[in-house]
Amino acid sequence: MNVRTTRAALVAATAVALSAALVAPAVAAPSGTGHAATRAAAEAVVEAGVPGVTVTARDGRGTWSATAGVGRNGTGQPRSADDRYRVGSITKTFVATVVLQLEAEGRLSLDDTVEKWLPGLVRGHGHDGRRITLRQLLNHTSGVSDYTTDPGFVRDHFAKDGFFEHRYDTRRPRDLVAVAMRHEPEFAPGARWSYSNTNYVLAGLVIEKVTGHPYGTEVERRVIRPLRLTATSVPGTRVTMPRPGSRAYGKLADTATGPTYDVTELNPSIAYAAGEMISDSKDLDRFYTALLRGRLLPREQLNEMTTTVPAVENVRYGLGLMRVELSCGVTVWGHGGGIHGSVSDVAVTRDGRHALALNLNGDWAGGTEAVVEAEFCGKDAGTTAAERVHPSRPGLR
C-alpha cells in the first residue's frame, strides 16, 4: 500500500530460493557485467528528483546490490543495500500467503463469505459481506470501497496539516473498515477488478478470527521466522524505524513541487494488513523466490495464488500477487507498494531464478518501473501498465 494511492505499487515480483545459499554472504556479480542498465536506471530516478534508491538483484551469477543518491537530505549520507524500509502493499503478499496456508490446513475456504468470519462488519451503503468471498478480497474483485480514498481520511493522513496532526495516532482496523462503509461499493462482488486496501484490512481481521492471533503474529510464525527474514517485521503501532535505514521524504501534497518533508516516523496502523510491514531488499528477494518455488504453499494453493484476473493492460492480479508482462515480453511476478516517503517494488521470474527488489526514499518523482525494465529487459521502457494501475497521488498503495 502506499501513501500515495498505488502508482507502480504493483510492478511484479522476483525472489530468491530458500536454501543454504540464501543465508550465505552475498556474492557480487562480476563488475561491469549484467546490471549496468539497472544501475543507470536507478541513477536516472535520482536525477528525476528522488533523494535515493537502493536495489538488490539475484540471478545465476549471485547477488548484486547498488545504491544511488542519499539516505538523508543535506548530509551526503548514501543509501545502503541493507536499508530497512516501509514496504507498503508488498504486505499484501505476506497476508495472502497466510490465508492460503490456513486454507491448506482446512481452517477456512476461499469460498467462505466475509460474513462467516466477520459477521455484520461489511454492511452499509450497499455493502454486504454475505455476498463477498475471501477469494474476492484477495484478488480485489469484491467491489468494497477503498478507505484510503475517503476525502476525510486523505485530509487527516496524507495532506500536510493532517499528517503532522495525526502522524502518531493509532487507527483500529475495524475503524478503517467503517470509513469504507460510508461509501457505496465500486461494483457488485465479482463484477470486475478494482484495487482496494480495505480488502486486505478485512483479510487481516479474518486471519485474527480464524487463528485467535493478530495477523502479524501469524506472518512472523509462518513466514518471517521459517525463512529467516531478519530485516522483516510487522511494526503494529511502532512509529520509529529499525536500523540501518534512511530517512523517508514526501511532499504531503498532490504535487511534485513545493517543500519536502521528513515523514519517516508515523504510526503504520493506518495501513494495518494492507501495507504496514518493514523489510529490506534481500529479504524481499528471498521471500518471493521461496513463495514462487513452492516453499511456503502446497501446489494447490500456489496454483490458486497465481490464478489471475485482468487488471489493466499487460497486468493481471492473482491472490496478493501480480503478473506483469514487461515491454520485452518477459513476465514477472510480485507486488509493489508505498507508504509516506517510501516506494518499493519486487519482481521475480516464475521459476525464481531472477529476482529484483528496490526502494525509493521519496514518493513524488521518478518511479520503480524503469529499474525493473532495465533489469529484466536491459532498457528503460518508461511508464508501464503497472504504473497506470496506481497513478501517483498522496495515499496508501
CSV table of C-alpha atoms in Angstrom, one decimal:
chain,number,residue,atom,x,y,z
A,1,MET,CA,0.0,0.0,0.0
A,2,ASN,CA,1.3,3.4,-0.4
A,3,VAL,CA,0.7,6.8,1.0
A,4,ARG,CA,0.2,8.0,-2.5
A,5,THR,CA,-2.5,5.6,-3.6
A,6,THR,CA,-0.8,3.0,-5.7
A,7,ARG,CA,1.2,4.1,-8.6
A,8,ALA,CA,3.7,1.5,-9.5
A,9,ALA,CA,2.9,-0.3,-6.4
A,10,LEU,CA,2.3,-3.4,-8.3
A,11,VAL,CA,5.1,-3.9,-10.7
A,12,ALA,CA,6.0,-7.5,-10.1
A,13,ALA,CA,8.0,-10.0,-8.2
A,14,THR,CA,11.2,-11.8,-8.2
A,15,ALA,CA,12.8,-13.7,-5.5
A,16,VAL,CA,15.4,-16.0,-4.2
A,17,ALA,CA,15.1,-19.7,-3.3
A,18,LEU,CA,15.1,-20.8,0.3
A,19,SER,CA,18.4,-22.7,0.6
A,20,ALA,CA,21.7,-22.6,2.3
A,21,ALA,CA,22.8,-20.2,-0.3
A,22,LEU,CA,20.2,-17.7,0.9
A,23,VAL,CA,21.8,-17.4,4.3
A,24,ALA,CA,25.4,-17.3,2.9
A,25,PRO,CA,27.1,-14.0,2.4
A,26,ALA,CA,26.1,-12.2,-0.8
A,27,VAL,CA,28.3,-12.9,-3.8
A,28,ALA,CA,28.6,-9.8,-6.1
A,29,ALA,CA,28.3,-10.3,-9.8
A,30,PRO,CA,31.5,-9.5,-11.7
A,31,SER,CA,31.9,-5.8,-12.0
A,32,GLY,CA,30.9,-4.3,-15.3
A,33,THR,CA,28.6,-7.2,-16.3
A,34,GLY,CA,24.9,-7.9,-16.1
A,35,HIS,CA,23.4,-4.9,-14.3
A,36,ALA,CA,24.8,-1.8,-16.0
A,37,ALA,CA,21.3,-0.8,-17.3
A,38,THR,CA,19.8,-1.3,-13.8
A,39,ARG,CA,22.4,0.9,-12.2
A,40,ALA,CA,21.8,3.6,-14.9
A,41,ALA,CA,18.1,3.4,-14.4
A,42,ALA,CA,18.5,3.8,-10.6
A,43,GLU,CA,20.7,6.9,-11.1
A,44,ALA,CA,18.1,8.3,-13.5
A,45,VAL,CA,15.4,8.0,-10.8
A,46,VAL,CA,17.6,10.2,-8.6
A,47,GLU,CA,18.1,12.7,-11.4
A,48,ALA,CA,14.3,12.9,-11.6
A,49,GLY,CA,14.2,14.1,-8.1
A,50,VAL,CA,14.0,11.1,-5.7
A,51,PRO,CA,16.6,11.5,-2.8
A,52,GLY,CA,17.9,8.0,-3.0
A,53,VAL,CA,17.5,4.4,-4.4
A,54,THR,CA,18.6,1.0,-3.1
A,55,VAL,CA,18.3,-2.1,-5.3
A,56,THR,CA,19.3,-5.7,-4.9
A,57,ALA,CA,19.1,-8.4,-7.6
A,58,ARG,CA,19.8,-12.1,-7.6
A,59,ASP,CA,20.4,-14.3,-10.6
A,60,GLY,CA,22.6,-17.1,-11.7
A,61,ARG,CA,25.8,-15.0,-11.1
A,62,GLY,CA,24.9,-14.3,-7.5
A,63,THR,CA,23.6,-11.3,-5.6
A,64,TRP,CA,24.2,-7.8,-6.7
A,65,SER,CA,23.4,-4.5,-5.0
A,66,ALA,CA,23.7,-0.9,-5.9
A,67,THR,CA,22.6,2.5,-4.4
A,68,ALA,CA,22.2,6.0,-5.8
A,69,GLY,CA,21.5,9.3,-4.2
A,70,VAL,CA,21.3,10.0,-0.5
A,71,GLY,CA,19.7,8.5,2.6
A,72,ARG,CA,19.5,11.8,4.4
A,73,ASN,CA,19.0,15.1,2.7
A,74,GLY,CA,21.6,17.7,3.4
A,75,THR,CA,24.2,15.3,4.7
A,76,GLY,CA,25.5,13.4,1.7
A,77,GLN,CA,24.9,10.2,3.6
A,78,PRO,CA,24.5,7.5,1.0
A,79,ARG,CA,21.7,4.9,0.9
A,80,SER,CA,22.7,1.3,1.9
A,81,ALA,CA,22.0,-2.1,0.4
A,82,ASP,CA,21.0,-3.1,3.9
A,83,ASP,CA,18.4,-0.3,4.5
A,84,ARG,CA,15.2,-1.3,6.2
A,85,TYR,CA,12.2,0.5,4.7
A,86,ARG,CA,8.4,0.5,4.8
A,87,VAL,CA,7.2,-1.8,2.0
A,88,GLY,CA,3.6,-0.6,1.7
A,89,SER,CA,1.3,-3.0,-0.3
A,90,ILE,CA,4.0,-5.7,-0.5
A,91,THR,CA,2.5,-6.6,2.8
A,92,LYS,CA,-0.4,-8.0,0.9
A,93,THR,CA,1.6,-10.9,-0.5
A,94,PHE,CA,2.5,-11.9,3.0
A,95,VAL,CA,-1.1,-11.7,4.2
A,96,ALA,CA,-2.4,-13.7,1.2
A,97,THR,CA,0.2,-16.4,1.9
A,98,VAL,CA,-1.0,-16.8,5.4
A,99,VAL,CA,-4.7,-17.0,4.3
A,100,LEU,CA,-3.7,-19.7,1.7
A,101,GLN,CA,-1.8,-21.7,4.4
A,102,LEU,CA,-4.9,-21.6,6.5
A,103,GLU,CA,-6.9,-22.9,3.6
A,104,ALA,CA,-4.4,-25.7,3.1
A,105,GLU,CA,-4.8,-26.7,6.7
A,106,GLY,CA,-8.6,-26.8,6.3
A,107,ARG,CA,-9.3,-24.0,8.6
A,108,LEU,CA,-11.1,-21.8,6.1
A,109,SER,CA,-12.1,-21.9,2.4
A,110,LEU,CA,-11.6,-19.1,-0.1
A,111,ASP,CA,-15.2,-19.6,-0.9
A,112,ASP,CA,-16.2,-18.6,2.6
A,113,THR,CA,-18.1,-15.3,2.8
A,114,VAL,CA,-16.7,-12.4,4.7
A,115,GLU,CA,-19.9,-12.5,6.8
A,116,LYS,CA,-19.0,-16.0,8.1
A,117,TRP,CA,-15.8,-14.8,9.8
A,118,LEU,CA,-16.7,-11.1,10.4
A,119,PRO,CA,-20.4,-11.0,10.9
A,120,GLY,CA,-22.0,-7.6,10.4
A,121,LEU,CA,-18.8,-5.8,9.7
A,122,VAL,CA,-19.2,-5.3,5.9
A,123,ARG,CA,-22.6,-3.6,5.8
A,124,GLY,CA,-23.8,-0.2,4.8
A,125,HIS,CA,-24.4,1.9,1.6
A,126,GLY,CA,-24.9,-1.3,-0.4
A,127,HIS,CA,-22.0,-3.3,1.0
A,128,ASP,CA,-23.0,-6.8,2.0
A,129,GLY,CA,-20.4,-9.3,3.4
A,130,ARG,CA,-22.8,-12.2,2.8
A,131,ARG,CA,-22.1,-11.8,-1.0
A,132,ILE,CA,-18.3,-11.3,-0.8
A,133,THR,CA,-15.9,-14.3,-0.6
A,134,LEU,CA,-12.4,-14.4,0.8
A,135,ARG,CA,-11.1,-15.0,-2.7
A,136,GLN,CA,-12.7,-11.8,-3.9
A,137,LEU,CA,-10.9,-9.9,-1.1
A,138,LEU,CA,-7.5,-11.3,-2.1
A,139,ASN,CA,-7.9,-10.6,-5.8
A,140,HIS,CA,-9.6,-7.3,-5.5
A,141,THR,CA,-12.9,-8.3,-7.2
A,142,SER,CA,-15.0,-7.6,-4.1
A,143,GLY,CA,-16.1,-4.1,-5.1
A,144,VAL,CA,-15.6,-3.0,-1.5
A,145,SER,CA,-14.8,0.8,-1.3
A,146,ASP,CA,-11.2,1.7,-0.6
A,147,TYR,CA,-11.0,3.6,2.7
A,148,THR,CA,-7.8,5.4,1.6
A,149,THR,CA,-9.8,7.4,-0.9
A,150,ASP,CA,-12.2,8.8,1.6
A,151,PRO,CA,-11.7,12.6,1.5
A,152,GLY,CA,-11.6,12.9,5.3
A,153,PHE,CA,-9.1,10.1,5.6
A,154,VAL,CA,-6.9,11.7,2.9
A,155,ARG,CA,-7.1,15.1,4.6
A,156,ASP,CA,-6.2,13.7,8.0
A,157,HIS,CA,-3.4,11.4,6.9
A,158,PHE,CA,-1.9,12.3,3.6
A,159,ALA,CA,-2.2,16.1,3.4
A,160,LYS,CA,0.4,18.2,5.2
A,161,ASP,CA,-1.6,19.7,8.1
A,162,GLY,CA,-3.5,16.5,8.8
A,163,PHE,CA,-0.3,14.3,8.6
A,164,PHE,CA,1.5,16.4,11.2
A,165,GLU,CA,-1.5,16.5,13.5
A,166,HIS,CA,-2.3,12.8,13.2
A,167,ARG,CA,1.0,11.0,12.3
A,168,TYR,CA,1.2,9.3,15.7
A,169,ASP,CA,-2.4,8.4,16.1
A,170,THR,CA,-3.5,4.7,16.3
A,171,ARG,CA,-6.3,3.6,14.0
A,172,ARG,CA,-8.0,0.4,14.7
A,173,PRO,CA,-8.6,-1.9,11.7
A,174,ARG,CA,-12.4,-2.0,12.3
A,175,ASP,CA,-12.4,1.8,12.2
A,176,LEU,CA,-10.7,1.7,8.8
A,177,VAL,CA,-13.4,-0.6,7.5
A,178,ALA,CA,-16.0,1.7,8.9
A,179,VAL,CA,-14.5,4.5,6.8
A,180,ALA,CA,-15.0,2.4,3.7
A,181,MET,CA,-18.6,1.6,4.7
A,182,ARG,CA,-19.5,5.3,4.4
A,183,HIS,CA,-19.3,4.9,0.7
A,184,GLU,CA,-21.1,2.8,-1.9
A,185,PRO,CA,-19.3,-0.3,-3.3
A,186,GLU,CA,-17.4,0.2,-6.6
A,187,PHE,CA,-19.4,-2.6,-8.2
A,188,ALA,CA,-21.2,-5.9,-7.4
A,189,PRO,CA,-19.0,-8.6,-6.0
A,190,GLY,CA,-17.2,-10.4,-8.8
A,191,ALA,CA,-18.3,-8.0,-11.5
A,192,ARG,CA,-14.8,-6.7,-12.2
A,193,TRP,CA,-11.4,-5.7,-10.7
A,194,SER,CA,-10.6,-2.6,-8.6
A,195,TYR,CA,-7.7,-2.2,-6.1
A,196,SER,CA,-9.0,-1.6,-2.6
A,197,ASN,CA,-6.9,-1.5,0.5
A,198,THR,CA,-10.0,-2.3,2.6
A,199,ASN,CA,-9.9,-5.8,1.1
A,200,TYR,CA,-6.7,-6.6,3.0
A,201,VAL,CA,-7.7,-4.9,6.2
A,202,LEU,CA,-10.5,-7.4,6.1
A,203,ALA,CA,-8.2,-10.3,5.3
A,204,GLY,CA,-6.0,-9.4,8.3
A,205,LEU,CA,-9.1,-9.5,10.5
A,206,VAL,CA,-10.1,-12.9,9.1
A,207,ILE,CA,-6.7,-14.3,10.0
A,208,GLU,CA,-7.1,-13.0,13.5
A,209,LYS,CA,-10.6,-14.5,13.8
A,210,VAL,CA,-9.5,-17.9,12.5
A,211,THR,CA,-6.3,-18.2,14.5
A,212,GLY,CA,-7.0,-16.2,17.6
A,213,HIS,CA,-3.8,-14.3,17.0
A,214,PRO,CA,-3.1,-10.9,15.3
A,215,TYR,CA,-2.3,-11.3,11.6
A,216,GLY,CA,1.3,-10.1,12.3
A,217,THR,CA,1.9,-12.9,14.8
A,218,GLU,CA,0.9,-15.4,12.1
A,219,VAL,CA,3.1,-13.7,9.5
A,220,GLU,CA,6.0,-13.9,11.8
A,221,ARG,CA,5.4,-17.5,12.8
A,222,ARG,CA,4.6,-18.8,9.4
A,223,VAL,CA,6.8,-16.8,7.1
A,224,ILE,CA,9.4,-14.5,8.7
A,225,ARG,CA,10.9,-17.0,11.1
A,226,PRO,CA,11.0,-20.0,8.8
A,227,LEU,CA,12.7,-18.0,6.0
A,228,ARG,CA,15.0,-16.2,8.5
A,229,LEU,CA,13.9,-12.8,7.2
A,230,THR,CA,15.9,-10.9,9.8
A,231,ALA,CA,15.2,-7.5,8.4
A,232,THR,CA,11.4,-8.1,8.1
A,233,SER,CA,8.9,-7.1,10.7
A,234,VAL,CA,5.2,-6.2,11.3
A,235,PRO,CA,5.5,-3.0,13.4
A,236,GLY,CA,1.9,-2.6,14.6
A,237,THR,CA,1.8,0.8,16.2
A,238,ARG,CA,5.6,1.4,16.4
A,239,VAL,CA,6.4,4.8,14.9
A,240,THR,CA,10.1,4.5,14.6
A,241,MET,CA,12.2,2.6,12.0
A,242,PRO,CA,14.8,-0.1,12.8
A,243,ARG,CA,18.4,0.5,11.8
A,244,PRO,CA,20.1,0.5,9.4
A,245,GLY,CA,17.8,2.7,7.3
A,246,SER,CA,17.5,6.0,5.5
A,247,ARG,CA,15.1,8.9,6.1
A,248,ALA,CA,11.8,8.9,4.1
A,249,TYR,CA,10.6,12.1,2.3
A,250,GLY,CA,7.3,13.2,0.9
A,251,LYS,CA,5.6,16.4,-0.4
A,252,LEU,CA,2.4,15.7,1.5
A,253,ALA,CA,0.5,17.2,-1.4
A,254,ASP,CA,-0.7,16.1,-4.8
A,255,THR,CA,2.3,17.7,-6.5
A,256,ALA,CA,5.9,17.0,-7.3
A,257,THR,CA,6.9,20.6,-6.4
A,258,GLY,CA,7.0,22.6,-3.2
A,259,PRO,CA,8.5,21.8,0.2
A,260,THR,CA,9.8,18.3,1.0
A,261,TYR,CA,9.1,16.9,4.5
A,262,ASP,CA,10.7,14.1,6.5
A,263,VAL,CA,7.9,11.6,7.0
A,264,THR,CA,10.0,8.7,8.4
A,265,GLU,CA,8.2,8.4,11.7
A,266,LEU,CA,4.5,7.6,11.6
A,267,ASN,CA,2.0,5.2,13.1
A,268,PRO,CA,1.6,2.5,10.5
A,269,SER,CA,-1.8,1.3,11.9
A,270,ILE,CA,-3.3,3.5,9.2
A,271,ALA,CA,-2.2,0.7,6.8
A,272,TYR,CA,-2.6,-2.5,9.0
A,273,ALA,CA,-2.6,-5.6,6.9
A,274,ALA,CA,-2.9,-3.6,3.7
A,275,GLY,CA,0.6,-2.1,4.0
A,276,GLU,CA,2.3,-1.7,7.3
A,277,MET,CA,5.3,-4.1,7.1
A,278,ILE,CA,9.0,-3.3,7.0
A,279,SER,CA,11.7,-5.2,5.2
A,280,ASP,CA,14.9,-4.8,3.1
A,281,SER,CA,15.7,-5.8,-0.5
A,282,LYS,CA,17.5,-9.0,0.3
A,283,ASP,CA,14.6,-10.3,2.5
A,284,LEU,CA,12.1,-9.4,-0.2
A,285,ASP,CA,14.0,-11.3,-2.9
A,286,ARG,CA,14.2,-14.3,-0.6
A,287,PHE,CA,10.5,-14.2,0.3
A,288,TYR,CA,9.2,-14.0,-3.2
A,289,THR,CA,11.6,-16.6,-4.5
A,290,ALA,CA,10.7,-19.1,-1.8
A,291,LEU,CA,7.0,-18.4,-2.4
A,292,LEU,CA,7.1,-19.0,-6.2
A,293,ARG,CA,9.3,-22.1,-5.8
A,294,GLY,CA,6.6,-23.7,-3.5
A,295,ARG,CA,8.5,-23.4,-0.2
A,296,LEU,CA,5.6,-21.8,1.6
A,297,LEU,CA,2.4,-23.2,-0.1
A,298,PRO,CA,1.3,-26.6,-1.4
A,299,ARG,CA,0.9,-26.8,-5.1
A,300,GLU,CA,-2.9,-26.4,-5.0
A,301,GLN,CA,-2.7,-23.2,-3.0
A,302,LEU,CA,0.2,-21.8,-5.1
A,303,ASN,CA,-1.9,-22.5,-8.2
A,304,GLU,CA,-4.8,-20.6,-6.7
A,305,MET,CA,-2.5,-17.7,-5.8
A,306,THR,CA,-1.2,-17.5,-9.4
A,307,THR,CA,-4.7,-17.7,-11.0
A,308,THR,CA,-5.2,-14.2,-12.2
A,309,VAL,CA,-7.9,-11.8,-13.3
A,310,PRO,CA,-7.4,-8.9,-15.7
A,311,ALA,CA,-6.3,-5.6,-14.0
A,312,VAL,CA,-5.1,-3.3,-16.7
A,313,GLU,CA,-3.2,-3.8,-20.0
A,314,ASN,CA,-0.4,-6.3,-19.5
A,315,VAL,CA,-1.2,-6.7,-15.8
A,316,ARG,CA,-3.1,-9.4,-14.2
A,317,TYR,CA,-3.8,-9.9,-10.4
A,318,GLY,CA,-3.8,-13.1,-8.5
A,319,LEU,CA,-4.2,-13.5,-4.8
A,320,GLY,CA,-1.9,-10.9,-3.4
A,321,LEU,CA,0.4,-11.4,-6.3
A,322,MET,CA,0.7,-9.5,-9.7
A,323,ARG,CA,1.6,-10.9,-13.0
A,324,VAL,CA,3.2,-8.3,-15.3
A,325,GLU,CA,4.3,-8.6,-18.9
A,326,LEU,CA,7.2,-6.3,-19.5
A,327,SER,CA,7.9,-4.5,-22.7
A,328,CYS,CA,10.4,-7.1,-23.9
A,329,GLY,CA,7.9,-10.0,-23.4
A,330,VAL,CA,9.4,-11.2,-20.1
A,331,THR,CA,6.8,-12.0,-17.4
A,332,VAL,CA,7.5,-11.2,-13.8
A,333,TRP,CA,5.5,-11.8,-10.6
A,334,GLY,CA,5.3,-9.9,-7.4
A,335,HIS,CA,4.0,-6.8,-5.9
A,336,GLY,CA,4.9,-3.2,-5.2
A,337,GLY,CA,3.8,-0.7,-2.7
A,338,GLY,CA,4.3,2.6,-1.0
A,339,ILE,CA,3.6,4.5,2.2
A,340,HIS,CA,4.7,8.0,3.1
A,341,GLY,CA,8.1,8.7,1.7
A,342,SER,CA,8.7,5.1,0.6
A,343,VAL,CA,8.0,3.4,-2.8
A,344,SER,CA,9.1,-0.2,-3.3
A,345,ASP,CA,8.9,-3.0,-5.8
A,346,VAL,CA,9.7,-6.6,-6.1
A,347,ALA,CA,9.9,-8.5,-9.4
A,348,VAL,CA,10.6,-12.2,-9.9
A,349,THR,CA,10.5,-14.7,-12.7
A,350,ARG,CA,8.1,-17.5,-12.2
A,351,ASP,CA,10.9,-20.1,-11.7
A,352,GLY,CA,12.5,-17.9,-9.1
A,353,ARG,CA,15.9,-17.7,-10.9
A,354,HIS,CA,15.9,-14.0,-11.3
A,355,ALA,CA,14.8,-11.6,-8.6
A,356,LEU,CA,14.8,-7.8,-8.0
A,357,ALA,CA,13.8,-5.6,-5.1
A,358,LEU,CA,14.2,-1.9,-4.8
A,359,ASN,CA,13.1,1.1,-2.8
A,360,LEU,CA,12.9,4.9,-3.3
A,361,ASN,CA,13.0,7.1,-0.2
A,362,GLY,CA,10.9,9.8,-1.8
A,363,ASP,CA,7.3,9.4,-3.1
A,364,TRP,CA,6.8,12.2,-5.6
A,365,ALA,CA,9.1,11.7,-8.6
A,366,GLY,CA,10.8,9.1,-10.6
A,367,GLY,CA,9.4,5.5,-10.4
A,368,THR,CA,10.4,1.9,-10.0
A,369,GLU,CA,9.2,0.7,-13.4
A,370,ALA,CA,12.2,1.8,-15.4
A,371,VAL,CA,14.5,0.0,-13.0
A,372,VAL,CA,12.5,-3.2,-13.3
A,373,GLU,CA,12.5,-2.9,-17.1
A,374,ALA,CA,16.3,-2.3,-17.1
A,375,GLU,CA,17.0,-5.4,-15.0
A,376,PHE,CA,14.8,-7.8,-17.0
A,377,CYS,CA,14.9,-6.2,-20.4
A,378,GLY,CA,18.1,-4.2,-20.4
A,379,LYS,CA,16.4,-0.9,-21.1
A,380,ASP,CA,14.1,1.8,-19.9
A,381,ALA,CA,10.6,1.4,-21.3
A,382,GLY,CA,9.1,4.3,-19.5
A,383,THR,CA,5.7,4.2,-17.8
A,384,THR,CA,4.4,0.6,-17.5
A,385,ALA,CA,0.9,-0.7,-17.2
A,386,ALA,CA,1.5,-1.3,-13.5
A,387,GLU,CA,2.1,2.4,-13.1
A,388,ARG,CA,-1.3,3.0,-14.7
A,389,VAL,CA,-2.9,0.7,-12.1
A,390,HIS,CA,-1.9,3.1,-9.4
A,391,PRO,CA,-1.5,6.6,-10.6
A,392,SER,CA,0.7,8.8,-8.3
A,393,ARG,CA,-1.1,10.7,-5.6
A,394,PRO,CA,-0.9,11.1,-1.9
A,395,GLY,CA,-2.3,7.9,-0.3
A,396,LEU,CA,-1.6,4.3,0.6
A,397,ARG,CA,-0.8,1.9,-2.1
